[in-house]
């Protein structure tokens, strides 16, 4: 099975391209106030080794807006400014080196204000992301997929009337099914790339399931040009999760595919600490290899023969195997080092 | 959007029914050797409050098979015996009170042996799960979806020739896309219920994403009558993850829907410890309510108006809200107790 990605308008976001068949961009959002530039930069730098490509920050007030110039000057990745309502913050952001702005033009106010923001973005080739949140649309009910798409249409129409087409759209509801359906509808309606995510998914254990449950069916349909797996964790965790999901679906090349058995009555070694250590090594380096850490020396190498390299545990020993064939047997305490040495030999 | 579940043969597994439109059964597998009956029972008892409905145990040898009688006598949930090749273990298991057996009849050997196992199961009304593992099928390559379904067909045909129809089928590959496609094919071909899972998904952070990525598109298509979210964690974690996924897709009633914002520059309270505590409370009791723990007193109650009840944090205080309306404001340190008291009032 191969995924046929939908072809949407190619939108430039700083050095990146979202849409147009380009690789899906993994983004995150800073979990600290933007005016604390050093904290934001620290979160960015922590996440970059794991493939952070684009960072969104919320611009709540003038203090945040004024911090953008320093932030964009120092950040190794492009910055998206997230702005609600206040068009002056948008103007200041556009003038401070951000690569994109998230704002809903229907919420800015008068046509003059819209024109001012559009012009500021147009001059600097800054795209606008329209973000529809199903929970915020109406005072009396959670929006339906149709209502969410209708709301997006209104915002899009305002931009198009101003000859502005560098648009990315997101539609999120706290309901996974509503989010899936809204994005399927939006894919039918809009020629613009879609940003996918589950909203308010909360703690990591909840978010990983809910985000994958929402994004996987859409990505399988070829929908989605940028993703954020939002959770109550630092950005680097969001970024890892995003690449893992894309890799699982064959949509990501710079990431390991890691296989490990859930351990059962057969397991004679302390598998998990080793598995976690190997996984951390592979992900920190974003190595595009398939690695297996299996509990069972009898079945492991065979079951994981699709892996480029792996370890399978017996009584206090591990077999090192490549493409299903055992190369050598090593003591449990040496297993990690031997595996890594063998991986690095082939890099 | 509503999910229309495929109607498959209703297969009795002890007191449970898998298929026939019955609720999707959440199962797990013991991570200890079956002969250590006390350890298995402890894992079962830990997971039962979280909705463990069916426990699989591996039967590797006579010692394990002989432990089944005591295990099935003492286990509050039905037991599935997982057997490879050895038909004598299957016969002993069938005679020891297990509710189902996982064995691939094509691997047992002679027609006589198959007949003996089928008869033992038929007499006691014990269904058989056929489990196809894409990694074990061939010596030289990882099986394709078509090859996996063809292998399942052969095993099914052996049972059907012996007039045995109480069959559940699983098809797993370490490749998520292959697993999805194999199950979509199997759904077209077989009238029997399907057991869904991702195999060798390993550490929790990997497994949660990969399992949801595989299961969500299938469940959305109405495919799947029982699930296991396998991971290198005790069964209770597998069970929680399984119910969370089903609840996210509207397929589970006895589970909370928990909403929490990822926290951002706006958040003025220490949200996460509170969010985790509330989530643990709700899941331990399997309360079917929608609860929100939000960082933002201004937007939180509105964005989470779909929640039955929730908390939204401001400067050292929380607003308690119901269906979007703020009921009262409480100190940060009292927030948990006040929320729980309000929830329990309405039970």
XYZ file of C-alpha atoms in Angstrom:
694
model
C 0.000 0.000 0.000
C 1.271 3.440 -0.890
C -0.163 6.745 0.129
C -1.046 9.109 -2.709
C -0.713 12.556 -1.290
C -3.194 15.195 -2.397
C -1.577 17.950 -4.410
C -2.242 21.338 -2.854
C -0.866 24.799 -3.512
C 2.823 25.041 -2.590
C 3.056 27.649 0.168
C 6.483 29.000 1.115
C 7.074 29.380 4.844
C 10.527 30.836 5.172
C 12.893 28.206 3.733
C 10.184 25.504 3.879
C 7.451 24.612 1.434
C 4.132 23.358 2.768
C 1.991 21.600 0.154
C 2.862 21.033 -3.493
C 3.812 17.433 -2.741
C 6.715 18.479 -0.498
C 7.520 16.324 2.543
C 5.102 16.804 5.426
C 6.448 19.490 7.765
C 6.627 18.593 11.474
C 5.930 21.595 13.660
C 5.503 22.330 17.340
C 4.445 25.196 19.559
C 6.423 26.772 22.372
C 4.951 26.061 25.786
C 6.309 29.271 27.350
C 5.491 32.949 26.979
C 7.035 34.383 23.820
C 8.466 37.378 25.623
C 10.758 34.955 27.443
C 12.907 34.654 24.346
C 15.629 32.571 25.988
C 13.112 29.965 27.150
C 11.575 29.742 23.682
C 15.012 29.423 22.083
C 15.954 26.686 24.531
C 12.837 24.708 23.602
C 13.605 25.198 19.920
C 17.214 24.066 20.302
C 16.212 20.984 22.289
C 13.816 19.947 19.545
C 15.968 20.631 16.474
C 18.057 17.414 16.698
C 14.743 15.526 16.569
C 13.615 17.270 13.407
C 11.708 20.365 14.503
C 11.133 22.293 11.275
C 8.755 25.079 12.258
C 7.906 26.654 15.613
C 4.687 28.422 16.472
C 4.583 30.926 19.316
C 1.560 32.695 20.761
C 1.585 36.481 20.597
C -0.726 37.531 23.387
C 0.333 41.125 23.898
C 2.724 43.863 22.836
C 5.459 42.403 25.025
C 5.320 39.149 23.031
C 5.116 40.979 19.704
C 8.143 43.088 20.576
C 10.129 39.955 21.462
C 9.631 38.503 17.968
C 12.429 40.439 16.339
C 15.040 38.992 18.672
C 13.465 35.544 18.516
C 13.344 35.367 14.714
C 16.904 36.701 14.509
C 18.209 33.956 16.776
C 15.977 30.990 15.939
C 17.478 28.358 13.607
C 13.954 27.428 12.431
C 11.232 29.682 11.010
C 8.724 31.126 13.467
C 4.934 31.287 13.117
C 3.204 34.004 15.143
C -0.163 32.953 16.563
C -2.412 35.979 16.907
C -5.996 36.384 18.006
C -8.043 39.407 16.943
C -5.475 42.186 17.399
C -4.379 43.326 13.951
C -1.674 45.587 15.405
C 0.097 42.539 16.814
C -0.132 40.985 13.344
C 1.418 44.061 11.730
C 4.215 44.132 14.263
C 4.818 40.394 13.798
C 4.939 40.726 10.011
C 7.568 43.398 10.463
C 9.646 41.266 12.852
C 10.838 38.479 10.613
C 8.216 35.803 11.261
C 7.795 33.213 8.490
C 4.010 32.959 8.844
C 1.117 34.336 10.817
C -1.827 32.478 12.178
C -4.806 34.758 12.273
C -8.427 34.475 11.212
C -9.116 37.472 8.975
C -12.830 37.417 9.819
C -11.944 38.231 13.427
C -9.679 41.216 12.762
C -12.425 43.798 12.294
C -12.889 46.407 9.544
C -11.967 45.880 5.887
C -9.204 48.455 6.356
C -7.556 46.410 9.059
C -7.774 43.269 6.957
C -6.210 45.115 4.028
C -3.391 46.363 6.243
C -2.560 42.851 7.462
C -2.862 41.280 4.019
C -0.642 43.934 2.516
C 1.974 43.500 5.243
C 2.030 39.759 4.583
C 1.954 40.099 0.818
C 4.906 42.481 0.723
C 7.006 40.135 2.827
C 5.686 36.905 1.231
C 4.388 35.722 4.575
C 1.578 33.139 4.379
C -1.429 33.175 6.668
C -2.752 30.137 8.475
C -6.451 30.169 9.148
C -7.201 28.079 12.223
C -10.735 26.866 12.881
C -11.351 25.592 16.400
C -14.676 23.774 16.680
C -14.946 24.709 20.346
C -14.644 28.458 19.799
C -16.942 28.952 16.815
C -20.309 29.181 18.538
C -21.446 30.258 21.982
C -24.089 27.546 22.303
C -22.702 24.395 20.703
C -19.642 22.549 19.471
C -19.385 23.106 15.716
C -20.169 20.348 13.211
C -17.704 19.482 10.430
C -19.875 21.381 7.936
C -19.955 24.460 10.161
C -16.199 24.342 10.591
C -15.609 24.194 6.848
C -18.147 26.991 6.290
C -16.252 29.150 8.794
C -12.963 28.410 7.045
C -14.585 29.360 3.724
C -15.537 32.779 5.059
C -12.009 33.525 6.212
C -10.553 32.210 2.949
C -12.983 34.342 0.926
C -11.787 37.492 2.701
C -8.184 36.726 1.788
C -9.041 35.749 -1.785
C -10.993 39.001 -2.267
C -7.714 40.696 -1.393
C -5.864 38.545 -3.950
C -4.068 36.681 -1.172
C -3.587 32.966 -1.771
C -0.648 31.878 0.412
C -3.005 30.143 2.786
C -2.738 27.124 5.065
C -5.885 25.901 6.821
C -6.397 23.935 10.017
C -9.654 22.562 11.405
C -9.607 21.126 14.899
C -12.327 19.988 17.268
C -11.902 18.296 20.612
C -13.972 15.486 19.035
C -11.717 13.184 16.994
C -14.488 12.095 14.628
C -15.526 15.695 13.963
C -11.913 16.643 13.249
C -11.479 13.769 10.806
C -14.687 14.570 8.967
C -14.005 18.324 8.875
C -10.609 17.736 7.276
C -12.000 15.285 4.722
C -14.560 17.921 3.743
C -11.928 20.660 3.683
C -9.745 18.555 1.415
C -12.619 18.404 -1.082
C -13.240 22.134 -0.934
C -9.888 23.915 -0.668
C -6.849 23.994 -2.965
C -4.729 25.040 0.038
C -2.557 22.790 2.203
C -4.023 21.507 5.463
C -2.327 21.598 8.856
C -3.416 18.555 10.896
C -3.646 18.139 14.625
C -5.896 17.041 17.452
C -6.725 19.798 19.900
C -6.842 19.675 23.684
C -5.502 16.145 23.667
C -3.712 16.792 26.951
C -1.325 14.440 28.771
C 1.081 12.464 26.599
C -0.599 9.083 27.092
C -3.915 10.548 25.938
C -2.463 12.715 23.201
C -0.378 10.045 21.483
C -3.449 7.863 21.006
C -5.852 10.658 20.116
C -3.444 12.400 17.752
C -2.593 9.199 15.894
C -6.263 8.188 15.851
C -7.161 11.492 14.162
C -4.156 11.904 11.887
C -3.597 8.343 10.659
C -6.861 7.987 8.681
C -6.340 11.428 7.130
C -2.689 10.836 6.246
C -3.658 7.467 4.728
C -6.086 9.355 2.492
C -3.200 11.574 1.410
C -4.539 14.526 3.395
C -2.230 16.810 5.367
C 0.891 18.816 4.484
C 2.042 19.786 7.964
C 1.309 18.253 11.357
C 1.572 19.001 15.045
C 1.084 16.327 17.680
C 0.169 18.660 20.509
C 0.534 17.531 24.092
C 1.358 18.846 27.539
C 5.055 18.170 27.073
C 8.013 20.168 25.796
C 8.183 20.627 22.007
C 10.842 17.942 21.536
C 8.302 15.310 22.615
C 5.769 16.639 20.117
C 8.383 16.516 17.390
C 9.484 12.946 18.157
C 5.866 11.815 18.160
C 5.214 13.532 14.837
C 8.134 11.871 13.074
C 7.265 8.487 14.599
C 3.753 8.696 13.211
C 4.941 9.750 9.748
C 7.573 6.984 9.740
C 4.996 4.368 10.702
C 2.956 5.354 7.660
C 5.932 5.435 5.309
C 5.795 9.234 4.991
C 9.121 10.062 6.628
C 12.623 9.130 5.561
C 14.886 10.629 8.208
C 13.676 8.521 11.126
C 14.300 4.994 12.409
C 11.633 2.303 12.317
C 11.941 0.672 15.687
C 10.555 -2.774 16.397
C 10.470 -4.482 19.770
C 8.359 -7.329 21.104
C 6.069 -6.584 24.022
C 7.936 -9.217 26.105
C 6.129 -12.302 27.326
C 6.701 -15.446 29.359
C 9.507 -16.388 26.973
C 11.662 -13.327 27.675
C 14.823 -14.186 29.612
C 16.573 -10.789 29.469
C 15.831 -7.341 30.835
C 14.719 -6.094 27.449
C 13.095 -2.742 28.064
C 16.009 -0.643 29.348
C 18.021 -1.830 26.358
C 15.165 -1.181 23.935
C 14.700 2.371 25.237
C 18.430 3.103 25.031
C 18.651 1.848 21.447
C 15.567 3.830 20.455
C 16.990 7.016 21.998
C 20.260 6.543 20.109
C 18.499 6.067 16.781
C 16.099 8.963 17.198
C 18.736 11.432 18.332
C 20.584 10.731 15.102
C 17.473 10.408 12.938
C 18.924 7.314 11.321
C 16.769 5.879 8.574
C 17.227 2.225 9.480
C 14.943 -0.495 10.758
C 16.154 -1.882 14.073
C 14.662 -4.673 16.184
C 15.204 -5.448 19.850
C 13.504 -8.772 20.515
C 13.111 -10.879 23.649
C 13.406 -14.264 22.034
C 16.533 -15.716 20.482
C 14.550 -18.531 18.837
C 11.834 -16.514 17.079
C 13.228 -12.998 17.270
C 15.671 -12.916 14.345
C 13.145 -14.600 12.049
C 10.157 -12.516 13.051
C 12.235 -9.377 12.664
C 14.018 -10.462 9.499
C 12.744 -7.310 7.850
C 14.967 -5.312 10.222
C 18.334 -4.114 8.958
C 19.906 -5.057 12.260
C 18.780 -6.242 15.651
C 19.309 -7.987 18.950
C 17.434 -11.008 20.268
C 17.771 -12.092 23.881
C 18.345 -15.561 25.322
C 19.610 -16.668 28.736
C 21.775 -13.688 29.679
C 23.017 -13.309 26.102
C 21.921 -11.550 22.964
C 22.213 -12.614 19.359
C 23.183 -9.811 17.013
C 21.440 -10.341 13.691
C 21.261 -8.679 10.308
C 18.358 -9.248 7.914
C 17.302 -12.302 9.911
C 20.751 -13.925 10.083
C 22.609 -14.237 13.377
C 26.104 -12.665 13.134
C 27.344 -13.291 16.642
C 26.321 -13.822 20.237
C 27.273 -11.334 22.953
C 26.933 -10.961 26.697
C 23.913 -9.032 27.901
C 26.134 -6.261 29.278
C 27.936 -5.751 25.945
C 24.869 -5.927 23.727
C 24.249 -2.193 23.396
C 27.842 -1.315 22.545
C 28.174 -4.128 20.023
C 24.933 -3.141 18.304
C 25.889 0.529 18.097
C 29.376 -0.291 16.816
C 27.866 -2.455 14.081
C 25.386 0.285 13.138
C 28.109 2.943 13.008
C 30.326 0.728 10.886
C 27.722 0.854 8.126
C 26.904 4.558 8.295
C -19.942 10.853 11.661
C -20.926 7.472 12.982
C -19.083 4.228 12.602
C -21.062 1.387 11.016
C -19.568 -1.771 12.398
C -19.271 -4.759 10.100
C -21.495 -7.633 11.173
C -19.497 -10.792 11.713
C -20.330 -14.185 13.195
C -21.008 -13.933 16.937
C -18.359 -16.068 18.642
C -18.788 -16.945 22.319
C -15.620 -16.688 24.399
C -16.657 -17.753 27.866
C -19.171 -15.155 29.032
C -18.180 -12.727 26.246
C -19.334 -12.466 22.663
C -16.876 -11.340 20.013
C -18.534 -10.207 16.785
C -22.243 -10.108 16.040
C -22.295 -6.371 16.643
C -21.383 -6.786 20.312
C -19.166 -4.133 21.940
C -15.512 -4.393 20.980
C -13.705 -6.568 23.542
C -10.516 -5.113 25.061
C -7.952 -7.808 25.754
C -4.391 -8.040 26.941
C -1.647 -10.616 27.313
C 0.224 -11.561 30.464
C 3.871 -10.486 30.411
C 5.026 -13.296 32.731
C 5.389 -17.035 32.385
C 2.030 -18.784 32.714
C 3.357 -21.327 35.179
C 3.806 -18.445 37.624
C 0.079 -18.412 38.267
C 0.223 -15.859 41.078
C 2.062 -13.359 38.892
C -0.448 -13.800 36.077
C -3.361 -13.404 38.488
C -1.812 -10.259 39.929
C -1.538 -8.750 36.443
C -5.142 -9.696 35.726
C -6.413 -8.202 38.975
C -4.505 -4.963 38.421
C -6.082 -4.561 34.986
C -9.671 -5.501 35.801
C -10.656 -2.115 37.306
C -9.587 -0.574 33.982
C -11.805 -2.865 31.962
C -9.717 -5.929 31.127
C -12.200 -8.363 29.598
C -10.058 -11.188 28.254
C -6.508 -12.321 29.060
C -4.211 -14.250 26.757
C -1.365 -16.291 28.180
C 1.386 -18.095 26.295
C 1.615 -21.842 26.799
C 5.201 -22.695 25.997
C 5.555 -26.044 27.685
C 3.873 -28.679 29.840
C 4.560 -26.645 32.972
C 2.499 -23.761 31.554
C -0.249 -26.070 30.305
C -0.512 -27.728 33.681
C -0.852 -24.331 35.377
C -3.934 -23.474 33.314
C -6.387 -25.370 35.488
C -5.520 -23.341 38.567
C -5.332 -20.116 36.557
C -8.733 -20.512 34.900
C -10.275 -21.533 38.223
C -9.045 -18.368 39.906
C -9.158 -15.787 37.118
C -12.124 -13.403 37.158
C -11.821 -12.997 33.368
C -11.764 -15.684 30.671
C -8.355 -16.967 29.596
C -7.082 -17.524 26.048
C -4.256 -20.066 25.702
C -1.670 -19.138 23.072
C -0.129 -22.282 21.621
C 2.420 -22.854 18.879
C 2.607 -26.195 17.060
C 2.218 -28.616 19.987
C -1.237 -30.171 19.764
C -0.835 -31.894 23.132
C -0.600 -28.519 24.841
C -3.790 -27.541 23.016
C -5.593 -30.655 24.211
C -4.481 -30.087 27.787
C -5.504 -26.419 27.573
C -8.950 -27.290 26.221
C -9.377 -29.605 29.168
C -8.281 -26.963 31.687
C -11.092 -24.443 31.471
C -9.683 -21.957 28.942
C -12.253 -19.858 27.074
C -10.390 -19.905 23.767
C -7.268 -21.238 22.129
C -4.986 -19.467 19.734
C -3.441 -21.994 17.413
C -2.915 -22.229 13.674
C -4.346 -25.590 12.615
C -2.072 -25.747 9.597
C 0.913 -25.912 11.948
C -0.316 -28.764 14.177
C 0.655 -31.629 11.901
C -1.393 -34.636 10.772
C -5.113 -34.586 10.062
C -5.617 -36.789 13.139
C -4.042 -34.209 15.402
C -6.162 -31.458 13.883
C -9.271 -33.553 14.404
C -8.346 -34.196 18.039
C -7.915 -30.471 18.745
C -11.065 -29.472 16.846
C -13.091 -32.099 18.657
C -11.748 -31.016 22.045
C -12.738 -27.429 21.265
C -16.087 -28.343 19.740
C -17.155 -30.419 22.723
C -16.371 -27.600 25.143
C -17.562 -24.803 22.801
C -14.125 -23.236 22.785
C -13.392 -20.989 19.800
C -10.077 -20.957 17.990
C -8.177 -17.830 17.080
C -6.034 -18.089 13.998
C -3.148 -15.650 14.250
C -1.199 -14.696 11.148
C 2.102 -12.962 11.806
C 3.567 -11.447 8.653
C 7.083 -11.854 10.015
C 6.820 -15.608 10.615
C 5.134 -16.751 7.409
C 8.117 -17.042 5.104
C 11.790 -17.700 5.618
C 12.931 -15.248 2.960
C 10.614 -12.235 3.091
C 8.062 -10.303 5.078
C 4.599 -11.374 3.890
C 2.398 -9.117 1.773
C -1.232 -8.435 2.759
C -2.393 -10.885 0.080
C -0.050 -13.600 1.353
C -1.231 -13.057 4.907
C -4.886 -13.418 3.912
C -4.050 -16.485 1.813
C -2.366 -18.071 4.846
C -5.391 -17.299 7.010
C -7.632 -18.879 4.360
C -5.683 -22.141 4.529
C -6.045 -22.377 8.293
C -9.728 -21.432 8.116
C -10.339 -24.059 5.434
C -8.918 -26.777 7.697
C -11.310 -25.824 10.475
C -14.292 -25.487 8.125
C -13.588 -28.942 6.650
C -13.998 -30.181 10.206
C -17.289 -28.256 10.549
C -15.704 -25.840 12.975
C -16.815 -22.215 12.642
C -16.181 -20.536 16.000
C -13.224 -18.690 14.568
C -11.568 -15.362 15.281
C -8.792 -14.176 12.948
C -5.886 -11.818 13.481
C -3.402 -10.559 10.898
C -0.404 -8.630 12.115
C 2.741 -7.397 10.442
C 5.428 -5.200 11.911
C 4.597 -2.875 8.978
C 1.594 -0.682 9.875
C 0.510 -0.234 6.251
C 0.680 -3.985 5.585
C -1.378 -4.677 8.706
C -4.042 -2.166 7.692
C -4.301 -3.533 4.184
C -4.304 -7.181 5.312
C -7.209 -6.520 7.652
C -9.180 -4.623 5.014
C -8.750 -7.605 2.696
C -9.631 -10.069 5.449
C -12.783 -8.133 6.213
C -13.871 -8.631 2.585
C -13.112 -12.339 2.644
C -14.081 -13.738 6.029
C -17.411 -13.865 7.879
C -15.482 -14.239 11.149
C -14.654 -11.504 13.656
C -11.226 -9.882 13.446
C -8.845 -9.299 16.339
C -6.851 -6.107 15.731
C -3.425 -5.165 16.962
C -0.037 -3.865 15.899
C 2.775 -6.301 16.532
C 6.240 -5.621 17.940
C 5.320 -2.015 18.609
C 7.604 -2.007 21.645
C 8.024 0.811 24.178
C 4.867 2.653 25.195
C 5.693 5.896 23.369
C 6.174 3.973 20.125
C 3.300 1.570 20.656
C 0.629 4.151 21.456
C 1.264 5.931 18.164
C 1.730 2.820 16.040
C -1.244 0.985 17.533
C -3.584 3.935 17.096
C -2.183 4.570 13.603
C -3.029 0.990 12.607
C -6.303 0.520 14.475
C -7.979 3.900 13.945
C -8.452 3.647 10.156
C -9.733 0.074 10.527
C -12.112 0.882 13.376
C -13.399 3.885 11.390
C -14.238 1.445 8.579
C -16.215 -0.638 11.093
C -13.561 -3.357 11.102
C -12.518 -5.100 14.336
C -14.404 -6.912 17.098
C -11.653 -7.231 19.682
C -8.435 -5.294 20.149
C -5.139 -5.451 21.974
C -2.812 -2.469 22.195
C 0.344 -4.439 22.854
C 3.335 -2.753 24.432
C 6.229 -3.449 26.755
C 4.194 -2.498 29.809
C 2.021 -4.390 32.282
C -1.424 -5.394 30.973
C -3.231 -2.582 32.806
C -1.451 -0.058 30.549
C -2.522 -1.979 27.452
C -6.092 -2.012 28.706
C -6.211 1.715 29.483
C -4.797 2.499 26.042
C -7.362 0.244 24.373
C -10.327 1.911 26.062
C -8.924 5.369 25.377
C -8.710 4.636 21.674
C -12.214 3.194 21.517
C -13.594 6.165 23.486
C -11.901 8.640 21.158
C -13.713 7.034 18.242
C -17.074 6.875 20.011
C -16.926 3.076 20.311
C -16.753 2.820 24.110
C -19.261 3.925 26.704
C -17.662 3.053 30.022
C -14.728 5.445 29.787
C -14.165 9.172 30.344
C -13.394 11.561 27.512
C -10.629 13.704 28.887
C -9.764 17.063 27.409
C -6.838 19.233 28.432
C -5.024 22.021 26.641
C -1.351 21.501 25.839
C -0.526 24.590 27.978
C 1.040 27.637 26.373
C 2.341 31.088 27.221
C -1.083 31.929 28.675
C -1.050 29.237 31.355
C -0.702 30.674 34.875
C -1.221 27.483 36.905
C 0.658 24.216 37.300
C -1.805 22.367 35.116
C -0.252 18.995 34.385
C -0.099 17.398 37.855
C -3.758 18.324 38.295
C -4.712 17.054 34.835
C -2.991 13.717 35.477
C -4.669 13.318 38.855
C -8.116 14.034 37.440
C -7.537 11.652 34.554
C -6.425 8.869 36.927
C -9.534 9.370 39.066
C -11.869 9.176 36.058
C -10.203 6.148 34.483
C -10.042 4.138 37.703
C -13.809 4.508 37.964
C -14.482 4.223 34.240
C -16.852 7.172 34.448
C -18.569 7.968 31.166
C -18.298 11.755 31.408
C -16.460 14.404 29.453
C -14.100 16.381 31.679
C -11.848 19.304 30.761
C -8.829 20.664 32.613
C -7.845 23.876 30.855
C -5.048 26.360 31.439
C -6.935 29.497 30.538
C -9.784 30.992 32.540
C -10.717 33.336 29.663
C -10.993 30.842 26.811
C -11.060 27.509 28.665
C -14.709 27.257 29.718
C -15.903 28.328 26.267
C -13.549 26.137 24.267
C -14.457 23.178 26.450
C -18.169 23.933 26.641
C -18.849 20.477 25.307
C -17.420 19.064 28.558
C -19.850 18.015 31.279
C -17.604 19.594 33.871
C -14.187 21.155 34.043
C -11.607 23.426 35.580
C -9.925 26.426 33.965
C -6.893 28.047 35.572
C -6.162 31.728 36.139
C -3.691 33.454 38.483
C -3.445 30.848 41.263
C -7.169 30.057 41.019
C -9.392 27.755 39.007
C -12.881 28.316 37.689
C -15.148 25.291 38.045
C -17.456 25.149 35.046
C -20.274 22.982 33.779
C -21.286 22.907 30.112
C -19.340 26.113 29.502
C -20.797 28.067 32.449
C -18.612 29.043 35.400
C -20.135 27.791 38.682
C -17.539 29.040 41.133
C -13.908 30.019 41.572
C -11.609 28.061 43.895
C -8.038 28.215 45.135
C -5.504 26.202 43.175
C -4.923 23.887 46.136
C -8.648 23.067 46.514
C -9.399 22.634 42.818
C -9.075 18.841 42.675
C -11.257 18.198 45.725
C -13.941 20.620 44.594
C -14.061 19.092 41.107
C -14.292 15.537 42.432
C -16.990 16.495 44.966
C -19.021 18.058 42.165
C -18.587 14.983 39.956
C -19.567 12.623 42.761
C -22.652 14.685 43.597
C -24.024 13.904 40.151
C -23.180 10.182 40.046
